[in-house]
PDB file of C-alpha atoms and ligand atoms in Angstrom:
ATOM      1  CA  UNK A   1     -34.964  23.001   2.646  1.00 42.00           C
ATOM      2  CA  UNK A   2     -36.308  20.208   4.804  1.00 48.00           C
ATOM      3  CA  UNK A   3     -34.651  17.642   2.542  1.00 49.00           C
ATOM      4  CA  UNK A   4     -31.316  19.402   2.885  1.00 52.00           C
ATOM      5  CA  UNK A   5     -31.691  19.566   6.661  1.00 51.00           C
ATOM      6  CA  UNK A   6     -32.515  15.873   6.689  1.00 47.00           C
ATOM      7  CA  UNK A   7     -29.501  15.019   4.517  1.00 47.00           C
ATOM      8  CA  UNK A   8     -27.283  17.150   6.738  1.00 48.00           C
ATOM      9  CA  UNK A   9     -28.674  15.447   9.840  1.00 47.00           C
ATOM     10  CA  UNK A  10     -28.185  11.978   8.363  1.00 47.00           C
ATOM     11  CA  UNK A  11     -24.616  12.877   7.366  1.00 49.00           C
ATOM     12  CA  UNK A  12     -23.878  14.011  10.901  1.00 47.00           C
ATOM     13  CA  UNK A  13     -25.437  10.835  12.280  1.00 50.00           C
ATOM     14  CA  UNK A  14     -23.334   8.766   9.887  1.00 49.00           C
ATOM     15  CA  UNK A  15     -20.172  10.600  10.896  1.00 48.00           C
ATOM     16  CA  UNK A  16     -21.057  10.150  14.546  1.00 51.00           C
ATOM     17  CA  UNK A  17     -21.926   6.458  14.304  1.00 49.00           C
ATOM     18  CA  UNK A  18     -19.004   5.520  12.098  1.00 51.00           C
ATOM     19  CA  UNK A  19     -16.582   7.847  13.826  1.00 55.00           C
ATOM     20  CA  UNK A  20     -15.421   9.799  10.776  1.00 77.00           C
ATOM     21  CA  UNK A  21     -12.905  12.343  12.007  1.00 91.00           C
ATOM     22  CA  UNK A  22      -9.245  13.240  11.673  1.00 96.00           C
ATOM     23  CA  UNK A  23      -6.607  11.508  13.725  1.00 98.00           C
ATOM     24  CA  UNK A  24      -3.195  13.089  14.254  1.00 98.00           C
ATOM     25  CA  UNK A  25      -0.398  10.520  14.306  1.00 98.00           C
ATOM     26  CA  UNK A  26       2.902  11.944  15.518  1.00 98.00           C
ATOM     27  CA  UNK A  27       6.028   9.996  14.612  1.00 98.00           C
ATOM     28  CA  UNK A  28       9.140  10.563  16.711  1.00 98.00           C
ATOM     29  CA  UNK A  29      12.650   9.364  15.979  1.00 98.00           C
ATOM     30  CA  UNK A  30      14.298   8.635  19.292  1.00 98.00           C
ATOM     31  CA  UNK A  31      17.087   6.669  17.591  1.00 98.00           C
ATOM     32  CA  UNK A  32      20.602   8.136  17.565  1.00 98.00           C
ATOM     33  CA  UNK A  33      20.537   8.254  13.748  1.00 98.00           C
ATOM     34  CA  UNK A  34      18.300   9.415  10.902  1.00 98.00           C
ATOM     35  CA  UNK A  35      15.430   7.141   9.853  1.00 98.00           C
ATOM     36  CA  UNK A  36      12.932   7.356   6.969  1.00 98.00           C
ATOM     37  CA  UNK A  37       9.386   6.569   8.209  1.00 98.00           C
ATOM     38  CA  UNK A  38       6.742   5.478   5.714  1.00 98.00           C
ATOM     39  CA  UNK A  39       3.053   4.627   5.639  1.00 98.00           C
ATOM     40  CA  UNK A  40       0.832   2.480   3.493  1.00 98.00           C
ATOM     41  CA  UNK A  41      -2.943   2.787   3.402  1.00 98.00           C
ATOM     42  CA  UNK A  42      -4.737  -0.519   2.825  1.00 96.00           C
ATOM     43  CA  UNK A  43      -6.628  -1.064  -0.413  1.00 84.00           C
ATOM     44  CA  UNK A  44     -10.007   0.684  -0.916  1.00 82.00           C
ATOM     45  CA  UNK A  45      -8.691   4.023   0.333  1.00 91.00           C
ATOM     46  CA  UNK A  46      -6.400   6.568  -1.240  1.00 95.00           C
ATOM     47  CA  UNK A  47      -2.894   6.952   0.138  1.00 98.00           C
ATOM     48  CA  UNK A  48      -2.045   9.713   2.618  1.00 97.00           C
ATOM     49  CA  UNK A  49      -0.467  12.813   1.060  1.00 96.00           C
ATOM     50  CA  UNK A  50       2.837  11.963   2.783  1.00 97.00           C
ATOM     51  CA  UNK A  51       3.882   8.319   2.209  1.00 98.00           C
ATOM     52  CA  UNK A  52       7.520   8.635   3.262  1.00 98.00           C
ATOM     53  CA  UNK A  53       9.889  11.204   4.719  1.00 98.00           C
ATOM     54  CA  UNK A  54      13.250  11.715   6.355  1.00 98.00           C
ATOM     55  CA  UNK A  55      13.289  12.135  10.130  1.00 98.00           C
ATOM     56  CA  UNK A  56      16.463  13.275  11.913  1.00 98.00           C
ATOM     57  CA  UNK A  57      17.401  11.931  15.343  1.00 98.00           C
ATOM     58  CA  UNK A  58      15.105  13.428  18.055  1.00 98.00           C
ATOM     59  CA  UNK A  59      12.784  15.016  15.452  1.00 98.00           C
ATOM     60  CA  UNK A  60       9.001  14.491  15.147  1.00 98.00           C
ATOM     61  CA  UNK A  61       6.538  14.791  12.271  1.00 98.00           C
ATOM     62  CA  UNK A  62       2.743  14.759  12.536  1.00 98.00           C
ATOM     63  CA  UNK A  63       0.448  13.286   9.904  1.00 98.00           C
ATOM     64  CA  UNK A  64      -3.282  13.859   9.706  1.00 97.00           C
ATOM     65  CA  UNK A  65      -5.123  10.657   8.923  1.00 97.00           C
ATOM     66  CA  UNK A  66      -8.799  10.627   7.904  1.00 96.00           C
ATOM     67  CA  UNK A  67     -10.708   8.022   9.938  1.00 95.00           C
ATOM     68  CA  UNK A  68     -12.057   5.425   9.255  1.00 95.00           C
ATOM     69  CA  UNK A  69      -8.560   4.397   8.129  1.00 97.00           C
ATOM     70  CA  UNK A  70      -6.703   1.122   7.832  1.00 97.00           C
ATOM     71  CA  UNK A  71      -2.963   1.076   7.287  1.00 98.00           C
ATOM     72  CA  UNK A  72       0.506   0.721   8.651  1.00 98.00           C
ATOM     73  CA  UNK A  73       3.653   2.653   9.495  1.00 98.00           C
ATOM     74  CA  UNK A  74       7.263   1.496   9.535  1.00 98.00           C
ATOM     75  CA  UNK A  75      10.670   3.126   9.253  1.00 98.00           C
ATOM     76  CA  UNK A  76      13.548   2.570   6.859  1.00 98.00           C
ATOM     77  CA  UNK A  77      17.185   2.637   7.901  1.00 98.00           C
ATOM     78  CA  UNK A  78      20.486   3.127   6.096  1.00 98.00           C
ATOM     79  CA  UNK A  79      19.028   5.066   3.179  1.00 98.00           C
ATOM     80  CA  UNK A  80      21.064   6.831   0.526  1.00 98.00           C
ATOM     81  CA  UNK A  81      20.911   8.070  -3.037  1.00 97.00           C
ATOM     82  CA  UNK A  82      23.063   6.158  -5.514  1.00 93.00           C
ATOM     83  CA  UNK A  83      24.978   7.527  -8.509  1.00 93.00           C
ATOM     84  CA  UNK A  84      21.909   7.306 -10.753  1.00 95.00           C
ATOM     85  CA  UNK A  85      19.775   9.303  -8.295  1.00 96.00           C
ATOM     86  CA  UNK A  86      17.890   6.281  -6.974  1.00 98.00           C
ATOM     87  CA  UNK A  87      16.899   6.344  -3.295  1.00 98.00           C
ATOM     88  CA  UNK A  88      17.369   2.972  -1.554  1.00 98.00           C
ATOM     89  CA  UNK A  89      17.437   1.791   2.038  1.00 98.00           C
ATOM     90  CA  UNK A  90      19.308  -1.006   3.809  1.00 98.00           C
ATOM     91  CA  UNK A  91      16.094  -2.081   5.629  1.00 98.00           C
ATOM     92  CA  UNK A  92      12.369  -1.853   4.861  1.00 98.00           C
ATOM     93  CA  UNK A  93      12.930  -0.324   1.421  1.00 98.00           C
ATOM     94  CA  UNK A  94       9.694   0.284  -0.485  1.00 98.00           C
ATOM     95  CA  UNK A  95      11.182  -0.023  -3.965  1.00 98.00           C
ATOM     96  CA  UNK A  96      10.037   3.281  -5.446  1.00 98.00           C
ATOM     97  CA  UNK A  97      13.542   4.694  -5.778  1.00 98.00           C
ATOM     98  CA  UNK A  98      12.209   7.786  -4.002  1.00 98.00           C
ATOM     99  CA  UNK A  99      11.659   8.859  -0.404  1.00 98.00           C
ATOM    100  CA  UNK A 100       7.866   8.584  -0.941  1.00 98.00           C
ATOM    101  CA  UNK A 101       6.512   5.034  -0.951  1.00 98.00           C
ATOM    102  CA  UNK A 102       3.384   5.899  -3.002  1.00 97.00           C
ATOM    103  CA  UNK A 103       1.364   2.942  -1.725  1.00 97.00           C
ATOM    104  CA  UNK A 104       4.160   0.355  -1.690  1.00 98.00           C
ATOM    105  CA  UNK A 105       4.922  -1.593   1.477  1.00 98.00           C
ATOM    106  CA  UNK A 106       8.367  -2.040   3.006  1.00 98.00           C
ATOM    107  CA  UNK A 107      10.519  -5.081   2.227  1.00 98.00           C
ATOM    108  CA  UNK A 108      10.819  -7.437   5.216  1.00 98.00           C
ATOM    109  CA  UNK A 109      12.204  -7.456   7.792  1.00 98.00           C
ATOM    110  CA  UNK A 110      10.265  -4.420   9.035  1.00 98.00           C
ATOM    111  CA  UNK A 111       8.721  -3.747  12.440  1.00 98.00           C
ATOM    112  CA  UNK A 112       5.176  -2.446  11.806  1.00 98.00           C
ATOM    113  CA  UNK A 113       2.745  -0.162  13.644  1.00 98.00           C
ATOM    114  CA  UNK A 114      -0.695  -1.190  12.341  1.00 98.00           C
ATOM    115  CA  UNK A 115      -3.934   0.761  12.753  1.00 98.00           C
ATOM    116  CA  UNK A 116      -7.579   0.140  11.991  1.00 97.00           C
ATOM    117  CA  UNK A 117      -9.095   3.460  13.069  1.00 97.00           C
ATOM    118  CA  UNK A 118     -12.818   3.959  13.709  1.00 96.00           C
ATOM    119  CA  UNK A 119     -13.278   0.389  12.540  1.00 93.00           C
ATOM    120  CA  UNK A 120     -16.108  -1.044  14.529  1.00 81.00           C
ATOM    121  CA  UNK A 121     -18.667   1.467  15.791  1.00 85.00           C
ATOM    122  CA  UNK A 122     -15.880   4.010  16.178  1.00 91.00           C
ATOM    123  CA  UNK A 123     -13.465   1.697  17.984  1.00 96.00           C
ATOM    124  CA  UNK A 124      -9.771   1.831  17.029  1.00 97.00           C
ATOM    125  CA  UNK A 125      -7.597  -1.281  16.821  1.00 98.00           C
ATOM    126  CA  UNK A 126      -3.811  -1.000  16.837  1.00 98.00           C
ATOM    127  CA  UNK A 127      -0.805  -3.253  17.224  1.00 98.00           C
ATOM    128  CA  UNK A 128       2.915  -3.689  16.742  1.00 98.00           C
ATOM    129  CA  UNK A 129       3.679  -6.546  14.350  1.00 98.00           C
ATOM    130  CA  UNK A 130       6.887  -8.556  13.981  1.00 98.00           C
ATOM    131  CA  UNK A 131       5.146 -11.048  11.670  1.00 98.00           C
ATOM    132  CA  UNK A 132       7.328  -9.696   8.833  1.00 97.00           C
ATOM    133  CA  UNK A 133      10.377  -9.549  11.113  1.00 98.00           C
ATOM    134  CA  UNK A 134      12.048  -6.720  13.010  1.00 98.00           C
ATOM    135  CA  UNK A 135      14.244  -3.816  11.987  1.00 98.00           C
ATOM    136  CA  UNK A 136      13.700  -1.130  14.666  1.00 98.00           C
ATOM    137  CA  UNK A 137      12.281  -0.964  18.208  1.00 98.00           C
ATOM    138  CA  UNK A 138       9.030   1.009  18.453  1.00 98.00           C
ATOM    139  CA  UNK A 139       6.074   1.880  20.654  1.00 98.00           C
ATOM    140  CA  UNK A 140       2.526   3.148  20.049  1.00 98.00           C
ATOM    141  CA  UNK A 141       1.067   5.633  22.542  1.00 98.00           C
ATOM    142  CA  UNK A 142      -2.644   6.521  22.295  1.00 98.00           C
ATOM    143  CA  UNK A 143      -3.388   9.973  23.749  1.00 98.00           C
ATOM    144  CA  UNK A 144      -5.965   8.297  25.991  1.00 97.00           C
ATOM    145  CA  UNK A 145      -6.046   5.777  28.831  1.00 97.00           C
ATOM    146  CA  UNK A 146      -5.387   2.803  26.558  1.00 98.00           C
ATOM    147  CA  UNK A 147      -2.609   0.226  26.337  1.00 98.00           C
ATOM    148  CA  UNK A 148       0.812   1.450  25.161  1.00 98.00           C
ATOM    149  CA  UNK A 149       2.359  -1.501  23.309  1.00 98.00           C
ATOM    150  CA  UNK A 150       6.108  -1.182  23.510  1.00 98.00           C
ATOM    151  CA  UNK A 151       8.713  -3.227  21.639  1.00 98.00           C
ATOM    152  CA  UNK A 152      11.835  -1.576  23.005  1.00 98.00           C
ATOM    153  CA  UNK A 153      14.175  -4.565  22.843  1.00 98.00           C
ATOM    154  CA  UNK A 154      17.019  -4.567  20.355  1.00 96.00           C
ATOM    155  CA  UNK A 155      15.873  -7.782  18.700  1.00 98.00           C
ATOM    156  CA  UNK A 156      18.689  -7.530  16.141  1.00 98.00           C
ATOM    157  CA  UNK A 157      21.280  -8.083  18.862  1.00 97.00           C
ATOM    158  CA  UNK A 158      19.616 -11.309  20.033  1.00 98.00           C
ATOM    159  CA  UNK A 159      18.513 -12.560  16.583  1.00 98.00           C
ATOM    160  CA  UNK A 160      19.224 -16.284  15.873  1.00 98.00           C
ATOM    161  CA  UNK A 161      21.980 -16.619  13.260  1.00 98.00           C
ATOM    162  CA  UNK A 162      19.681 -18.180  10.635  1.00 98.00           C
ATOM    163  CA  UNK A 163      17.285 -15.192  10.767  1.00 98.00           C
ATOM    164  CA  UNK A 164      19.854 -12.390  10.749  1.00 98.00           C
ATOM    165  CA  UNK A 165      19.960  -9.811   7.970  1.00 98.00           C
ATOM    166  CA  UNK A 166      23.363  -8.153   7.754  1.00 98.00           C
ATOM    167  CA  UNK A 167      24.454  -4.812   6.394  1.00 97.00           C
ATOM    168  CA  UNK A 168      27.431  -4.297   4.120  1.00 93.00           C
ATOM    169  CA  UNK A 169      29.663  -3.858   7.198  1.00 95.00           C
ATOM    170  CA  UNK A 170      28.538  -7.222   8.645  1.00 96.00           C
ATOM    171  CA  UNK A 171      26.423  -5.771  11.460  1.00 97.00           C
ATOM    172  CA  UNK A 172      22.921  -7.213  12.035  1.00 98.00           C
ATOM    173  CA  UNK A 173      20.432  -4.644  10.708  1.00 98.00           C
ATOM    174  CA  UNK A 174      17.296  -6.787  10.750  1.00 98.00           C
ATOM    175  CA  UNK A 175      15.849 -10.055  12.012  1.00 98.00           C
ATOM    176  CA  UNK A 176      13.590 -12.030   9.679  1.00 98.00           C
ATOM    177  CA  UNK A 177      10.563 -13.869  10.994  1.00 98.00           C
ATOM    178  CA  UNK A 178      10.673 -17.629  10.368  1.00 98.00           C
ATOM    179  CA  UNK A 179       7.856 -17.190   7.811  1.00 98.00           C
ATOM    180  CA  UNK A 180       9.904 -14.699   5.798  1.00 98.00           C
ATOM    181  CA  UNK A 181      13.113 -16.742   6.150  1.00 98.00           C
ATOM    182  CA  UNK A 182      11.813 -20.284   5.552  1.00 98.00           C
ATOM    183  CA  UNK A 183       8.394 -19.698   3.914  1.00 97.00           C
ATOM    184  CA  UNK A 184       6.907 -22.818   5.476  1.00 98.00           C
ATOM    185  CA  UNK A 185       3.189 -23.298   6.346  1.00 98.00           C
ATOM    186  CA  UNK A 186       3.745 -23.894  10.076  1.00 97.00           C
ATOM    187  CA  UNK A 187       5.560 -20.549  10.324  1.00 98.00           C
ATOM    188  CA  UNK A 188       3.323 -18.608   7.899  1.00 98.00           C
ATOM    189  CA  UNK A 189      -0.019 -20.014   9.139  1.00 98.00           C
ATOM    190  CA  UNK A 190      -0.934 -21.191   5.649  1.00 98.00           C
ATOM    191  CA  UNK A 191      -2.167 -24.511   4.207  1.00 97.00           C
ATOM    192  CA  UNK A 192      -2.930 -27.000   6.980  1.00 97.00           C
ATOM    193  CA  UNK A 193      -1.897 -24.315   9.485  1.00 98.00           C
ATOM    194  CA  UNK A 194      -4.281 -21.596   8.299  1.00 97.00           C
ATOM    195  CA  UNK A 195      -6.479 -21.313  11.401  1.00 97.00           C
ATOM    196  CA  UNK A 196      -5.899 -20.107  14.946  1.00 96.00           C
ATOM    197  CA  UNK A 197      -6.358 -23.654  16.239  1.00 96.00           C
ATOM    198  CA  UNK A 198      -3.844 -25.266  13.861  1.00 98.00           C
ATOM    199  CA  UNK A 199      -1.218 -22.497  13.756  1.00 98.00           C
ATOM    200  CA  UNK A 200       0.604 -22.529  17.074  1.00 97.00           C
ATOM    201  CA  UNK A 201       3.620 -20.636  18.395  1.00 98.00           C
ATOM    202  CA  UNK A 202       6.940 -22.090  17.225  1.00 98.00           C
ATOM    203  CA  UNK A 203      10.392 -21.816  18.766  1.00 98.00           C
ATOM    204  CA  UNK A 204      11.048 -18.927  16.349  1.00 98.00           C
ATOM    205  CA  UNK A 205       7.839 -17.002  17.109  1.00 98.00           C
ATOM    206  CA  UNK A 206       8.558 -17.568  20.819  1.00 98.00           C
ATOM    207  CA  UNK A 207      11.922 -15.884  20.374  1.00 98.00           C
ATOM    208  CA  UNK A 208      10.141 -12.719  19.113  1.00 98.00           C
ATOM    209  CA  UNK A 209       7.461 -12.991  21.833  1.00 98.00           C
ATOM    210  CA  UNK A 210      10.106 -13.221  24.505  1.00 98.00           C
ATOM    211  CA  UNK A 211      11.827 -10.099  23.131  1.00 98.00           C
ATOM    212  CA  UNK A 212       8.617  -8.097  22.622  1.00 98.00           C
ATOM    213  CA  UNK A 213       5.704  -9.599  24.604  1.00 98.00           C
ATOM    214  CA  UNK A 214       3.216  -6.938  23.387  1.00 98.00           C
ATOM    215  CA  UNK A 215       3.933  -7.410  19.650  1.00 98.00           C
ATOM    216  CA  UNK A 216       2.571  -9.944  17.165  1.00 98.00           C
ATOM    217  CA  UNK A 217       5.097 -12.792  16.857  1.00 98.00           C
ATOM    218  CA  UNK A 218       3.017 -14.814  14.366  1.00 97.00           C
ATOM    219  CA  UNK A 219      -0.273 -14.328  12.526  1.00 97.00           C
ATOM    220  CA  UNK A 220      -2.647 -15.638  15.245  1.00 97.00           C
ATOM    221  CA  UNK A 221      -1.015 -13.886  18.168  1.00 97.00           C
ATOM    222  CA  UNK A 222      -4.077 -11.613  18.658  1.00 96.00           C
ATOM    223  CA  UNK A 223      -4.888 -12.243  22.356  1.00 96.00           C
ATOM    224  CA  UNK A 224      -1.673 -10.624  23.651  1.00 97.00           C
ATOM    225  CA  UNK A 225      -0.923  -8.288  20.741  1.00 98.00           C
ATOM    226  CA  UNK A 226      -4.077  -6.548  19.476  1.00 98.00           C
ATOM    227  CA  UNK A 227      -5.289  -3.517  21.414  1.00 98.00           C
ATOM    228  CA  UNK A 228      -8.300  -1.242  21.100  1.00 97.00           C
ATOM    229  CA  UNK A 229      -9.230   2.247  22.148  1.00 97.00           C
ATOM    230  CA  UNK A 230     -12.433   4.279  21.930  1.00 96.00           C
ATOM    231  CA  UNK A 231     -13.109   7.990  21.713  1.00 95.00           C
ATOM    232  CA  UNK A 232     -11.036   8.686  18.602  1.00 96.00           C
ATOM    233  CA  UNK A 233      -7.747   9.670  20.277  1.00 97.00           C
ATOM    234  CA  UNK A 234      -4.594  10.851  18.557  1.00 98.00           C
ATOM    235  CA  UNK A 235      -1.566   8.550  18.603  1.00 98.00           C
ATOM    236  CA  UNK A 236       2.212   8.768  18.832  1.00 98.00           C
ATOM    237  CA  UNK A 237       4.599   6.261  17.311  1.00 98.00           C
ATOM    238  CA  UNK A 238       8.135   6.361  18.687  1.00 98.00           C
ATOM    239  CA  UNK A 239      11.015   4.562  17.019  1.00 98.00           C
ATOM    240  CA  UNK A 240      13.760   3.517  19.500  1.00 98.00           C
ATOM    241  CA  UNK A 241      11.463   4.330  22.465  1.00 98.00           C
TER     242      UNK A 241
HETATM  243  C1  NAG B   1      13.930 -24.135  16.105  1.00 97.39           C
HETATM  244  O1  NAG B   1      13.571 -25.429  15.690  1.00 97.39           O
HETATM  245  C2  NAG B   1      14.226 -25.840  14.508  1.00 97.39           C
HETATM  246  C3  NAG B   1      13.582 -27.138  14.035  1.00 97.39           C
HETATM  247  O2  NAG B   1      13.305 -27.975  15.112  1.00 97.39           O
HETATM  248  C4  NAG B   1      15.711 -25.948  14.805  1.00 97.39           C
HETATM  249  O3  NAG B   1      16.407 -26.350  13.647  1.00 97.39           O
HETATM  250  C5  NAG B   1      16.225 -24.579  15.237  1.00 97.39           C
HETATM  251  O4  NAG B   1      17.590 -24.650  15.607  1.00 97.39           O
HETATM  252  C6  NAG B   1      15.415 -24.031  16.400  1.00 97.39           C
HETATM  253  N1  NAG B   1      15.807 -22.642  16.578  1.00 97.39           N
HETATM  254  C7  NAG B   1      15.843 -22.028  17.750  1.00 97.39           C
HETATM  255  C8  NAG B   1      16.204 -20.577  17.729  1.00 97.39           C
HETATM  256  O5  NAG B   1      15.606 -22.585  18.813  1.00 97.39           O
HETATM  257  C1  NAG B   2      -5.593  15.612  17.948  1.00 97.39           C
HETATM  258  O1  NAG B   2      -4.618  16.559  17.646  1.00 97.39           O
HETATM  259  C2  NAG B   2      -5.134  17.687  16.936  1.00 97.39           C
HETATM  260  C3  NAG B   2      -3.945  18.547  16.515  1.00 97.39           C
HETATM  261  O2  NAG B   2      -3.122  18.810  17.610  1.00 97.39           O
HETATM  262  C4  NAG B   2      -6.102  18.425  17.865  1.00 97.39           C
HETATM  263  O3  NAG B   2      -6.654  19.543  17.181  1.00 97.39           O
HETATM  264  C5  NAG B   2      -7.219  17.463  18.244  1.00 97.39           C
HETATM  265  O4  NAG B   2      -8.091  18.086  19.171  1.00 97.39           O
HETATM  266  C6  NAG B   2      -6.642  16.208  18.857  1.00 97.39           C
HETATM  267  N1  NAG B   2      -7.725  15.248  19.046  1.00 97.39           N
HETATM  268  C7  NAG B   2      -8.020  14.720  20.218  1.00 97.39           C
HETATM  269  C8  NAG B   2      -9.159  13.744  20.246  1.00 97.39           C
HETATM  270  O5  NAG B   2      -7.442  15.024  21.257  1.00 97.39           O
END
């Protein structure tokens, strides 16, 4: 009996110290068209039960995420089912041929909402990343007095010609980062540029930073792009905020 009480007490202490709890993440589509949000849980954890779904304009869906949790959300656009029954999307496709992404990430360019929940003594870290390019504007709103990073600009409209990704009708549907487009070390922060002191902003990352000052524009953009929150709040992600 005493052993069980002790184990129970230690479990509670563990949950308290490491912040294990459930976090509700509500995804809202404020775009004028249907989108297909998706999520990917980082390695070492099993995927959420819902890894991709359709979301009509103005609709919301809530997901319950077990914390600690590390993963990302994005949204696909221009999705359809082809003659063979395969589901594909014009941007951020995850390659499963289905609406569910089943652990796959989205093909760049894709604007990302990244979370590391209950990471460090219960502290959450979250950010918007354009390191893999941009496809949709988005914001992250903690249900607490914490920073609301907002990337509301239509980066596609302003995208430099060499980074543009066009749809079948010729419209710009995504904007690649320079790393994705050119795959060079100074843009990808690899090789001789693999540290925060050697990898500096470039004219291309500065384009993204100017459009969305609160989003990652390159890998070492932490000081102005990474936010934290304590107390285990719920979060909202809004596409086309
Ligand atoms: C960025 O710099 C490269 C190399 O110097 C140049 O070719 C390119 O036109 C510049 N792009 C922008 C958007 O300023
Ligand atoms: C998060 O949302 C759930 C479901 O609405 C609610 O039960 C829970 O109390 C919320 N958590 C916080 C910390 O507000």
